[in-house]
Amino acid sequence: MSWTADDIETWLGNCADRMTQSAPELNTLDGQLGDGDLGATLQKCAALMKAGLLGTAALPSDAFKTAAGACARASGSSFGTLLAVALLVLAQETAGKPTLLVQDMAPLLEKIIAALMLRGRSKLGDKTALDSLEAIRLAVSNLQDAEDLQLLCSAAAERAIEDFRMRPNLIGRARMFAEKSVGLADPGMVAVARIVGRAA
Amino acid sequence: MSWTADDIETWLGNCADRMTQSAPELNTLDGQLGDGDLGATLQKCAALMKAGLLGTAALPSDAFKTAAGACARASGSSFGTLLAVALLVLAQETAGKPTLLVQDMAPLLEKIIAALMLRGRSKLGDKTALDSLEAIRLAVSNLQDAEDLQLLCSAAAERAIEDFRMRPNLIGRARMFAEKSVGLADPGMVAVARIVGRAA
Amino acid sequence: MKKLLNNPDNYADEALDGMCLAHPEFYQRSGDTGRIIHRTGGPIKGRVGIVSGGGSGHLPVFAGYVGPGLLDACSVGNVFAGPSVADCMDAMKIADGGAGVLCLYGNYGGDRMNFDMAGEMLAMEGLASTTVLVADDVASAQSAERDKRRGVAGMIYPFKIAGAAAASGGDLATVTVIAQKAANACRSIGVALWPCTVPEAGKPTFEIAEDELEMGMGIHGEPGIWRGKLRPADEIAAEMLQRVSDELDLVKGDRVSVLVNSLGATPHEELFILYRHIANALAAKSVSIIMPLVGRYATSMEMTGASLSLIKLDAELEQHLKAPARCAFWSVA
Amino acid sequence: MKKLLNNPDNYADEALDGMCLAHPEFYQRSGDTGRIIHRTGGPIKGRVGIVSGGGSGHLPVFAGYVGPGLLDACSVGNVFAGPSVADCMDAMKIADGGAGVLCLYGNYGGDRMNFDMAGEMLAMEGLASTTVLVADDVASAQSAERDKRRGVAGMIYPFKIAGAAAASGGDLATVTVIAQKAANACRSIGVALWPCTVPEAGKPTFEIAEDELEMGMGIHGEPGIWRGKLRPADEIAAEMLQRVSDELDLVKGDRVSVLVNSLGATPHEELFILYRHIANALAAKSVSIIMPLVGRYATSMEMTGASLSLIKLDAELEQHLKAPARCAFWSVA
Ligand SMILES: Nc1ncnc2c1ncn2[C@@H]1O[C@H](COP(=O)(O)OP(=O)(O)O)[C@@H](O)[C@H]1O
Ligand SMILES: Nc1ncnc2c1ncn2[C@@H]1O[C@H](COP(=O)(O)OP(=O)(O)O)[C@@H](O)[C@H]1O
Ligand SMILES: [Mg+2]
Ligand SMILES: [Mg+2]
Ligand SMILES: [Mg+2]
Ligand SMILES: [Mg+2]
């Protein structure tokens, strides 16, 4: 399995659509532990992404760069910035490559997670979107080409939400509600699951 | 009937005591139509009057002057100032006289009322303390020497309250509550009745 | 009552104490009761002194405007209560630099009685004084009864302009005339959203519903023109502007200063939202705004709401408005 | 929600508009989104640029401190929400006079991520930048975890001091070192009595009982140290002073500046009541207060409450604190 610039644009567009659809749910979740703007943040990112992705990317990295810029312009909320960072890493790491391979996924996710930890001064286990990405990274390591990728990623992301539900948030706004956060899904983790797509 | 400086000091002291006693009632009344400070104002005037009246006045006008100064220092509320003005008029008009006669009362009240109208930019009929003073002035005009002065003044002041009860306040803070003031006694009119003393 | 205070009876005195401790370069307390705030260094010999006064709870009004190019002294009452006659006398004496004293304050019955009486008593001692009342609140009486109008935030314009006239050496008559001219040129109106609480009383000065505002309410909670549902800021600003400019006959080319003032709790952000409308509306009329003021210039403690003041300027008023002045709350360089 | 606004979504933009209309001599808006406020006249060639940024709703923080001797540009987010990465980049570019840019802002996760990212992206374009985080709120973490503390009102001291260092021609390293020194020397704590309402949200940021206050609450309603019954102002001031001076090791002869700041609704009178206690308490310790500030320097719209900030000064910090600076909300002559 391999992806061209077109495939990547299509995928990013689908992600954007899913971000828009899940906005109300994510606002509500973020309202319980944070400032309730996660859905709105993703909505703005999605709108700017859609506006920028015009099917003209020559290379996958061009599409990532456009999407990164869109997220950087969108918002001052943490998740928007984390998205921008992740997309920028993808742009930088895939620079020059005409196609991407499924085998590239796990190492790219590793790079993304490392960059996000640096940017967010957080670590795995803090109960954030990063833990979801790590779960996905593990799921796509040693991948068999034939598997349903979306199902695999989605299942991993959903599992991660449950694995962390009973743990306290250790970073971000939700840190201030550490006790309250036990038993609640981390909004950012739910966002990752929604972005990669619900298993059908 | 005539009064020496001593008599005047005693009378002013008694007035001050009555001002103190009626403070709670007057605060409540003023609270309905104004800012609720009339009793507190009189209390402060009374305390400073008592502190200043030490039985050392050589002439009636000295006692009035002391009392006027006390009221001028006491407060920024209208009634305190009106009292200060009235006492100052008494000091000025009786200057040099060793004794005061009951026949002096009506003309002195006339002078006081005129000064208060000027100071307060108000007129008779506005439903203020001035209407009470006017009622007293009328009661003591053509006075027979033998009558009970306190009873006479007190009755006049009480009657004035009732005469004006159903009329609207036309000046001062209460003016802003003109309709509301119909049916309520003017606090300043009640104050005059209390100061001259309740009929036994 | 949710306020940061000690004994409510000491609210005014402790606030004045703190103000003088924080700004000894501007303010000094004196008088028997400590209720006179006057300029550090005392009156300036040969200059007309300017005295104001009124209740506490309106900072920077009144005492906060003591300073070079502004007021020389203030007599200060309890919260929302006038100063005593004796304090008015003391303030006038302290402000006297030998060229007489202008009493310049808001048109409230009690204050007027006290200042008038103080003036007459000092006249007997040979101190020359004049009076200019500021009656800028268009909501408090019709224009035919202008002398019944209350003084509100707009009074800072006469403070500033008279202060400049005195600082530049004008004699008492001159300073009085220009103060009166400034007072005549100025109009204000307020809008209230939530009341404040007088510490000694312990309860709000008025009641108002969750979704209501009152147009024209006075700074002590005096009744306004209408009470109704909250509206968009632009509509409120438009009505306020209409009401204050009604009597000023503004035409293309006129020059005004504008004060958008918070009554206390209303934040700067909202003042700027109001100012935005007003600036655009005046620009559309080709009226120029000189030295706009947006902030807390005359408050009612923590009352929520805002007031708008306009002063129509001629060359003389504008020159004095722009002259240098300083106090802890306002400086013009 | 009782606020003077039009569409809640336009609150931040309309407020910035009004601010620029009222004070065109200080502020200009630019950037794709209009969310950059920068100095009228642009950066000064050869001088280090100072950029700050953060959410709206805190005026004068952040954008209000753009001015000579203070900040060069600010990126502004929605109410209580950080600015975008792109706006941080734009602000940095606009502030760049060729000598590099210091990013100086409050320690909030989102803001830090965005400024860091902006800095890295501009580094690729050859713009040199440094970062100093202000983390003055002693209530937000123990001193062992100082890097987790939030930035509150005390940040205006680093603004002022770094601004003076830049204005006097210091290079980026020098300005950064003195800004960090100022940030290190400064401690704050807040006390909250009533919440404010974020326009877009329409409901108060927290709930609190009629007779309660919360010590240490953050400017966005972040939880504090304790919540309890209202107490006399002197007790509250004493506790706040204790908490902010704990880590500063103040001894006889030390020099500090003190900021008693209203979070919005708390009136000047009450700030002065607090200041009175603090001034007396520091005087009793023979600690001198330099340039005390009492007023609204960092707010949360109409929140009721106050904060206390102290900065311990050495000769260098004091000299920069006293250097001339101007903006619409604060001027040092
Ligand atoms: N420092 C961080 N590192 C990693 N993830 C973070 C960090 N801060 C927040 N997040 C993630 O972002 C989510 C919240 O996003 P968002 O609502 O945009 O943030 P904000 O608190 O700035 O409003 C959290 O649930 C968490 O998963
Ligand atoms: N201008 C005035 N002329 C005459 N009497 C007045 C005037 N204003 C107030 N009063 C009298 O004073 C009373 C109120 O006194 P006080 O409470 O001291 O005044 P305030 O608190 O309104 O200044 C009124 O009930 C009225 O009788
Ligand atoms: Mg959020
Ligand atoms: Mg947010
Ligand atoms: Mg009264
Ligand atoms: Mg009164």
PDB file of N, CA, C and O in Angstrom, chain A residues 35 37 44 68-69 71-79 81-82 84-85 88 92 118-121 170 173 175-177, chain D residues 32-33 78 80-87 109-114 116-117 120-121 124 133 140 148 150 220 222-223:
ATOM      1  N   ASP A  35     -11.747  24.340  28.849  1.00  0.00           N
ATOM      2  CA  ASP A  35     -12.443  25.587  28.549  1.00  0.00           C
ATOM      3  C   ASP A  35     -13.474  25.430  27.435  1.00  0.00           C
ATOM      4  O   ASP A  35     -14.019  26.422  26.950  1.00  0.00           O
ATOM      5  N   ASP A  37     -13.426  24.578  24.300  1.00  0.00           N
ATOM      6  CA  ASP A  37     -13.203  25.122  22.953  1.00  0.00           C
ATOM      7  C   ASP A  37     -12.581  24.123  21.991  1.00  0.00           C
ATOM      8  O   ASP A  37     -12.215  24.491  20.878  1.00  0.00           O
ATOM      9  N   LYS A  44     -12.355  25.299  13.286  1.00  0.00           N
ATOM     10  CA  LYS A  44     -11.596  26.350  12.581  1.00  0.00           C
ATOM     11  C   LYS A  44     -10.440  25.755  11.797  1.00  0.00           C
ATOM     12  O   LYS A  44     -10.186  26.137  10.648  1.00  0.00           O
ATOM     13  N   ALA A  68      -0.644  22.133   7.846  1.00  0.00           N
ATOM     14  CA  ALA A  68       0.043  22.647   9.044  1.00  0.00           C
ATOM     15  C   ALA A  68      -0.165  24.150   9.153  1.00  0.00           C
ATOM     16  O   ALA A  68      -0.477  24.678  10.224  1.00  0.00           O
ATOM     17  N   GLY A  69      -0.002  24.820   8.027  1.00  0.00           N
ATOM     18  CA  GLY A  69      -0.186  26.281   8.039  1.00  0.00           C
ATOM     19  C   GLY A  69      -1.603  26.661   8.431  1.00  0.00           C
ATOM     20  O   GLY A  69      -1.821  27.612   9.187  1.00  0.00           O
ATOM     21  N   CYS A  71      -3.647  25.002  10.390  1.00  0.00           N
ATOM     22  CA  CYS A  71      -3.833  24.821  11.837  1.00  0.00           C
ATOM     23  C   CYS A  71      -3.095  25.900  12.624  1.00  0.00           C
ATOM     24  O   CYS A  71      -3.546  26.321  13.694  1.00  0.00           O
ATOM     25  N   ALA A  72      -1.952  26.335  12.120  1.00  0.00           N
ATOM     26  CA  ALA A  72      -1.190  27.370  12.826  1.00  0.00           C
ATOM     27  C   ALA A  72      -1.937  28.700  12.786  1.00  0.00           C
ATOM     28  O   ALA A  72      -1.830  29.507  13.708  1.00  0.00           O
ATOM     29  N   ARG A  73      -2.700  28.908  11.736  1.00  0.00           N
ATOM     30  CA  ARG A  73      -3.456  30.166  11.658  1.00  0.00           C
ATOM     31  C   ARG A  73      -4.757  30.101  12.445  1.00  0.00           C
ATOM     32  O   ARG A  73      -5.327  31.130  12.802  1.00  0.00           O
ATOM     33  N   ALA A  74      -5.210  28.881  12.709  1.00  0.00           N
ATOM     34  CA  ALA A  74      -6.578  28.733  13.171  1.00  0.00           C
ATOM     35  C   ALA A  74      -6.835  29.238  14.583  1.00  0.00           C
ATOM     36  O   ALA A  74      -7.842  29.871  14.840  1.00  0.00           O
ATOM     37  N   SER A  75      -5.957  28.995  15.495  1.00  0.00           N
ATOM     38  CA  SER A  75      -6.426  29.088  16.875  1.00  0.00           C
ATOM     39  C   SER A  75      -5.288  29.152  17.866  1.00  0.00           C
ATOM     40  O   SER A  75      -4.171  28.717  17.587  1.00  0.00           O
ATOM     41  N   GLY A  76      -5.594  29.615  19.028  1.00  0.00           N
ATOM     42  CA  GLY A  76      -4.609  29.615  20.095  1.00  0.00           C
ATOM     43  C   GLY A  76      -4.799  28.474  21.059  1.00  0.00           C
ATOM     44  O   GLY A  76      -4.156  28.434  22.090  1.00  0.00           O
ATOM     45  N   SER A  77      -5.655  27.536  20.732  1.00  0.00           N
ATOM     46  CA  SER A  77      -5.927  26.456  21.668  1.00  0.00           C
ATOM     47  C   SER A  77      -4.918  25.336  21.471  1.00  0.00           C
ATOM     48  O   SER A  77      -4.406  25.129  20.372  1.00  0.00           O
ATOM     49  N   SER A  78      -4.621  24.608  22.554  1.00  0.00           N
ATOM     50  CA  SER A  78      -3.522  23.641  22.522  1.00  0.00           C
ATOM     51  C   SER A  78      -3.636  22.631  21.384  1.00  0.00           C
ATOM     52  O   SER A  78      -2.661  22.363  20.687  1.00  0.00           O
ATOM     53  N   PHE A  79      -4.811  22.073  21.202  1.00  0.00           N
ATOM     54  CA  PHE A  79      -4.912  20.995  20.224  1.00  0.00           C
ATOM     55  C   PHE A  79      -4.615  21.477  18.811  1.00  0.00           C
ATOM     56  O   PHE A  79      -4.021  20.755  18.006  1.00  0.00           O
ATOM     57  N   THR A  81      -2.527  23.738  17.967  1.00  0.00           N
ATOM     58  CA  THR A  81      -1.079  23.838  17.850  1.00  0.00           C
ATOM     59  C   THR A  81      -0.453  22.456  17.739  1.00  0.00           C
ATOM     60  O   THR A  81       0.457  22.236  16.932  1.00  0.00           O
ATOM     61  N   LEU A  82      -0.955  21.509  18.535  1.00  0.00           N
ATOM     62  CA  LEU A  82      -0.413  20.150  18.464  1.00  0.00           C
ATOM     63  C   LEU A  82      -0.618  19.565  17.065  1.00  0.00           C
ATOM     64  O   LEU A  82       0.279  18.923  16.505  1.00  0.00           O
ATOM     65  N   ALA A  84      -0.873  21.318  14.333  1.00  0.00           N
ATOM     66  CA  ALA A  84       0.045  22.025  13.434  1.00  0.00           C
ATOM     67  C   ALA A  84       1.443  21.434  13.540  1.00  0.00           C
ATOM     68  O   ALA A  84       2.120  21.213  12.523  1.00  0.00           O
ATOM     69  N   VAL A  85       1.875  21.165  14.746  1.00  0.00           N
ATOM     70  CA  VAL A  85       3.203  20.578  14.948  1.00  0.00           C
ATOM     71  C   VAL A  85       3.271  19.217  14.266  1.00  0.00           C
ATOM     72  O   VAL A  85       4.222  18.917  13.532  1.00  0.00           O
ATOM     73  N   LEU A  88       3.454  19.567  10.591  1.00  0.00           N
ATOM     74  CA  LEU A  88       4.752  20.112  10.179  1.00  0.00           C
ATOM     75  C   LEU A  88       5.822  19.031  10.187  1.00  0.00           C
ATOM     76  O   LEU A  88       6.657  18.961   9.275  1.00  0.00           O
ATOM     77  N   GLN A  92       8.034  17.928   7.065  1.00  0.00           N
ATOM     78  CA  GLN A  92       9.508  17.911   7.068  1.00  0.00           C
ATOM     79  C   GLN A  92      10.049  16.518   6.785  1.00  0.00           C
ATOM     80  O   GLN A  92      10.988  16.340   5.996  1.00  0.00           O
ATOM     81  N   LEU A 118       8.135  17.377  23.151  1.00  0.00           N
ATOM     82  CA  LEU A 118       9.023  18.532  23.313  1.00  0.00           C
ATOM     83  C   LEU A 118       8.197  19.824  23.368  1.00  0.00           C
ATOM     84  O   LEU A 118       8.366  20.659  24.258  1.00  0.00           O
ATOM     85  N   ARG A 119       7.294  19.954  22.403  1.00  0.00           N
ATOM     86  CA  ARG A 119       6.503  21.176  22.308  1.00  0.00           C
ATOM     87  C   ARG A 119       5.570  21.348  23.519  1.00  0.00           C
ATOM     88  O   ARG A 119       5.460  22.430  24.088  1.00  0.00           O
ATOM     89  N   GLY A 120       4.951  20.231  23.923  1.00  0.00           N
ATOM     90  CA  GLY A 120       3.950  20.320  24.994  1.00  0.00           C
ATOM     91  C   GLY A 120       4.535  20.124  26.380  1.00  0.00           C
ATOM     92  O   GLY A 120       3.821  20.229  27.369  1.00  0.00           O
ATOM     93  N   ARG A 121       5.828  19.866  26.463  1.00  0.00           N
ATOM     94  CA  ARG A 121       6.474  19.551  27.741  1.00  0.00           C
ATOM     95  C   ARG A 121       5.681  18.478  28.485  1.00  0.00           C
ATOM     96  O   ARG A 121       5.476  18.555  29.696  1.00  0.00           O
ATOM     97  N   LEU A 170      -2.580  14.730  33.764  1.00  0.00           N
ATOM     98  CA  LEU A 170      -1.371  15.257  34.411  1.00  0.00           C
ATOM     99  C   LEU A 170      -0.819  16.496  33.728  1.00  0.00           C
ATOM    100  O   LEU A 170       0.195  17.043  34.144  1.00  0.00           O
ATOM    101  N   ARG A 173      -4.839  22.119  30.783  1.00  0.00           N
ATOM    102  CA  ARG A 173      -5.865  22.690  31.635  1.00  0.00           C
ATOM    103  C   ARG A 173      -6.469  21.668  32.591  1.00  0.00           C
ATOM    104  O   ARG A 173      -6.809  21.964  33.724  1.00  0.00           O
ATOM    105  N   ARG A 175      -5.234  19.291  34.063  1.00  0.00           N
ATOM    106  CA  ARG A 175      -4.391  19.027  35.232  1.00  0.00           C
ATOM    107  C   ARG A 175      -4.972  19.652  36.496  1.00  0.00           C
ATOM    108  O   ARG A 175      -4.878  19.111  37.597  1.00  0.00           O
ATOM    109  N   MET A 176      -5.598  20.833  36.346  1.00  0.00           N
ATOM    110  CA  MET A 176      -6.130  21.532  37.519  1.00  0.00           C
ATOM    111  C   MET A 176      -7.343  20.827  38.101  1.00  0.00           C
ATOM    112  O   MET A 176      -7.764  21.131  39.194  1.00  0.00           O
ATOM    113  N   PHE A 177      -7.874  19.917  37.317  1.00  0.00           N
ATOM    114  CA  PHE A 177      -9.050  19.178  37.803  1.00  0.00           C
ATOM    115  C   PHE A 177      -8.677  17.709  37.943  1.00  0.00           C
ATOM    116  O   PHE A 177      -9.476  16.827  37.643  1.00  0.00           O
TER     117      PHE A 177
ATOM    118  N   ASP D  32      -3.104  39.277   9.286  1.00  0.00           N
ATOM    119  CA  ASP D  32      -4.217  38.724   8.504  1.00  0.00           C
ATOM    120  C   ASP D  32      -5.537  38.835   9.237  1.00  0.00           C
ATOM    121  O   ASP D  32      -6.597  39.086   8.654  1.00  0.00           O
ATOM    122  N   THR D  33      -5.481  38.579  10.537  1.00  0.00           N
ATOM    123  CA  THR D  33      -6.681  38.478  11.349  1.00  0.00           C
ATOM    124  C   THR D  33      -6.919  39.756  12.144  1.00  0.00           C
ATOM    125  O   THR D  33      -7.877  39.833  12.913  1.00  0.00           O
ATOM    126  N   ASN D  78      -8.704  35.215  21.375  1.00  0.00           N
ATOM    127  CA  ASN D  78     -10.048  35.512  21.849  1.00  0.00           C
ATOM    128  C   ASN D  78     -10.031  35.638  23.367  1.00  0.00           C
ATOM    129  O   ASN D  78      -8.987  35.461  23.991  1.00  0.00           O
ATOM    130  N   PHE D  80      -9.716  35.006  26.891  1.00  0.00           N
ATOM    131  CA  PHE D  80      -9.114  33.926  27.690  1.00  0.00           C
ATOM    132  C   PHE D  80      -8.576  32.779  26.828  1.00  0.00           C
ATOM    133  O   PHE D  80      -8.395  31.667  27.329  1.00  0.00           O
ATOM    134  N   ALA D  81      -8.334  33.016  25.545  1.00  0.00           N
ATOM    135  CA  ALA D  81      -7.765  31.982  24.672  1.00  0.00           C
ATOM    136  C   ALA D  81      -6.502  32.534  24.032  1.00  0.00           C
ATOM    137  O   ALA D  81      -6.433  33.705  23.679  1.00  0.00           O
ATOM    138  N   GLY D  82      -5.516  31.707  23.887  1.00  0.00           N
ATOM    139  CA  GLY D  82      -4.230  32.180  23.374  1.00  0.00           C
ATOM    140  C   GLY D  82      -4.305  32.635  21.933  1.00  0.00           C
ATOM    141  O   GLY D  82      -5.266  32.345  21.219  1.00  0.00           O
ATOM    142  N   PRO D  83      -3.276  33.356  21.488  1.00  0.00           N
ATOM    143  CA  PRO D  83      -3.176  33.768  20.081  1.00  0.00           C
ATOM    144  C   PRO D  83      -2.743  32.561  19.245  1.00  0.00           C
ATOM    145  O   PRO D  83      -2.210  31.599  19.777  1.00  0.00           O
ATOM    146  N   SER D  84      -2.973  32.625  17.963  1.00  0.00           N
ATOM    147  CA  SER D  84      -2.561  31.525  17.092  1.00  0.00           C
ATOM    148  C   SER D  84      -1.064  31.600  16.812  1.00  0.00           C
ATOM    149  O   SER D  84      -0.431  32.648  16.986  1.00  0.00           O
ATOM    150  N   VAL D  85      -0.528  30.479  16.366  1.00  0.00           N
ATOM    151  CA  VAL D  85       0.896  30.440  16.000  1.00  0.00           C
ATOM    152  C   VAL D  85       1.187  31.478  14.922  1.00  0.00           C
ATOM    153  O   VAL D  85       2.186  32.209  14.996  1.00  0.00           O
ATOM    154  N   ALA D  86       0.303  31.553  13.960  1.00  0.00           N
ATOM    155  CA  ALA D  86       0.534  32.487  12.849  1.00  0.00           C
ATOM    156  C   ALA D  86       0.579  33.926  13.363  1.00  0.00           C
ATOM    157  O   ALA D  86       1.413  34.732  12.930  1.00  0.00           O
ATOM    158  N   ASP D  87      -0.325  34.246  14.304  1.00  0.00           N
ATOM    159  CA  ASP D  87      -0.315  35.607  14.848  1.00  0.00           C
ATOM    160  C   ASP D  87       0.944  35.860  15.675  1.00  0.00           C
ATOM    161  O   ASP D  87       1.484  36.972  15.678  1.00  0.00           O
ATOM    162  N   GLY D 109       0.449  26.979  29.087  1.00  0.00           N
ATOM    163  CA  GLY D 109       0.852  25.917  28.162  1.00  0.00           C
ATOM    164  C   GLY D 109       0.623  26.248  26.699  1.00  0.00           C
ATOM    165  O   GLY D 109       1.529  26.146  25.873  1.00  0.00           O
ATOM    166  N   GLY D 110      -0.596  26.667  26.409  1.00  0.00           N
ATOM    167  CA  GLY D 110      -0.946  26.921  25.013  1.00  0.00           C
ATOM    168  C   GLY D 110      -0.122  28.056  24.424  1.00  0.00           C
ATOM    169  O   GLY D 110       0.416  27.945  23.317  1.00  0.00           O
ATOM    170  N   ASP D 111       0.000  29.147  25.173  1.00  0.00           N
ATOM    171  CA  ASP D 111       0.753  30.298  24.665  1.00  0.00           C
ATOM    172  C   ASP D 111       2.212  29.920  24.426  1.00  0.00           C
ATOM    173  O   ASP D 111       2.821  30.341  23.434  1.00  0.00           O
ATOM    174  N   ARG D 112       2.734  29.144  25.352  1.00  0.00           N
ATOM    175  CA  ARG D 112       4.136  28.755  25.244  1.00  0.00           C
ATOM    176  C   ARG D 112       4.353  27.907  23.999  1.00  0.00           C
ATOM    177  O   ARG D 112       5.288  28.140  23.223  1.00  0.00           O
ATOM    178  N   MET D 113       3.464  26.921  23.798  1.00  0.00           N
ATOM    179  CA  MET D 113       3.586  26.081  22.597  1.00  0.00           C
ATOM    180  C   MET D 113       3.581  26.937  21.342  1.00  0.00           C
ATOM    181  O   MET D 113       4.365  26.726  20.417  1.00  0.00           O
ATOM    182  N   ASN D 114       2.669  27.920  21.323  1.00  0.00           N
ATOM    183  CA  ASN D 114       2.512  28.704  20.101  1.00  0.00           C
ATOM    184  C   ASN D 114       3.686  29.632  19.855  1.00  0.00           C
ATOM    185  O   ASN D 114       4.171  29.754  18.728  1.00  0.00           O
ATOM    186  N   ASP D 116       6.720  29.210  21.039  1.00  0.00           N
ATOM    187  CA  ASP D 116       7.893  28.383  20.736  1.00  0.00           C
ATOM    188  C   ASP D 116       7.876  27.964  19.271  1.00  0.00           C
ATOM    189  O   ASP D 116       8.887  28.054  18.576  1.00  0.00           O
ATOM    190  N   MET D 117       6.706  27.542  18.845  1.00  0.00           N
ATOM    191  CA  MET D 117       6.605  27.096  17.464  1.00  0.00           C
ATOM    192  C   MET D 117       6.857  28.251  16.494  1.00  0.00           C
ATOM    193  O   MET D 117       7.582  28.103  15.502  1.00  0.00           O
ATOM    194  N   GLU D 120      10.516  28.942  16.332  1.00  0.00           N
ATOM    195  CA  GLU D 120      11.280  27.979  15.540  1.00  0.00           C
ATOM    196  C   GLU D 120      11.054  28.184  14.053  1.00  0.00           C
ATOM    197  O   GLU D 120      11.996  28.071  13.254  1.00  0.00           O
ATOM    198  N   MET D 121       9.820  28.474  13.708  1.00  0.00           N
ATOM    199  CA  MET D 121       9.563  28.683  12.282  1.00  0.00           C
ATOM    200  C   MET D 121      10.283  29.924  11.768  1.00  0.00           C
ATOM    201  O   MET D 121      10.824  29.922  10.659  1.00  0.00           O
ATOM    202  N   MET D 124      14.030  29.567  11.146  1.00  0.00           N
ATOM    203  CA  MET D 124      14.366  29.057   9.811  1.00  0.00           C
ATOM    204  C   MET D 124      14.467  30.193   8.807  1.00  0.00           C
ATOM    205  O   MET D 124      15.164  30.087   7.807  1.00  0.00           O
ATOM    206  N   LEU D 133       9.564  33.554  30.160  1.00  0.00           N
ATOM    207  CA  LEU D 133       8.216  33.292  30.654  1.00  0.00           C
ATOM    208  C   LEU D 133       8.053  33.942  32.015  1.00  0.00           C
ATOM    209  O   LEU D 133       8.940  33.846  32.859  1.00  0.00           O
ATOM    210  N   SER D 140      -0.111  29.060  42.166  1.00  0.00           N
ATOM    211  CA  SER D 140      -0.385  28.066  41.136  1.00  0.00           C
ATOM    212  C   SER D 140       0.543  26.851  41.186  1.00  0.00           C
ATOM    213  O   SER D 140       0.314  25.877  40.468  1.00  0.00           O
ATOM    214  N   LYS D 148       5.991  25.605  36.676  1.00  0.00           N
ATOM    215  CA  LYS D 148       4.575  25.326  36.401  1.00  0.00           C
ATOM    216  C   LYS D 148       3.674  26.492  36.770  1.00  0.00           C
ATOM    217  O   LYS D 148       2.477  26.450  36.541  1.00  0.00           O
ATOM    218  N   ARG D 150       1.701  29.971  36.813  1.00  0.00           N
ATOM    219  CA  ARG D 150       1.091  30.823  35.800  1.00  0.00           C
ATOM    220  C   ARG D 150       1.649  32.252  35.883  1.00  0.00           C
ATOM    221  O   ARG D 150       2.152  32.673  36.922  1.00  0.00           O
ATOM    222  N   HIS D 220      -8.176  33.253  35.091  1.00  0.00           N
ATOM    223  CA  HIS D 220      -9.239  32.656  34.279  1.00  0.00           C
ATOM    224  C   HIS D 220     -10.157  31.822  35.145  1.00  0.00           C
ATOM    225  O   HIS D 220     -10.918  31.002  34.649  1.00  0.00           O
ATOM    226  N   GLU D 222      -8.922  29.746  37.488  1.00  0.00           N
ATOM    227  CA  GLU D 222      -8.251  28.510  37.889  1.00  0.00           C
ATOM    228  C   GLU D 222      -8.310  28.374  39.410  1.00  0.00           C
ATOM    229  O   GLU D 222      -8.185  29.363  40.133  1.00  0.00           O
ATOM    230  N   PRO D 223      -8.450  27.140  39.902  1.00  0.00           N
ATOM    231  CA  PRO D 223      -8.596  26.931  41.348  1.00  0.00           C
ATOM    232  C   PRO D 223      -7.432  27.519  42.148  1.00  0.00           C
ATOM    233  O   PRO D 223      -6.292  27.519  41.699  1.00  0.00           O
TER     234      PRO D 223
END
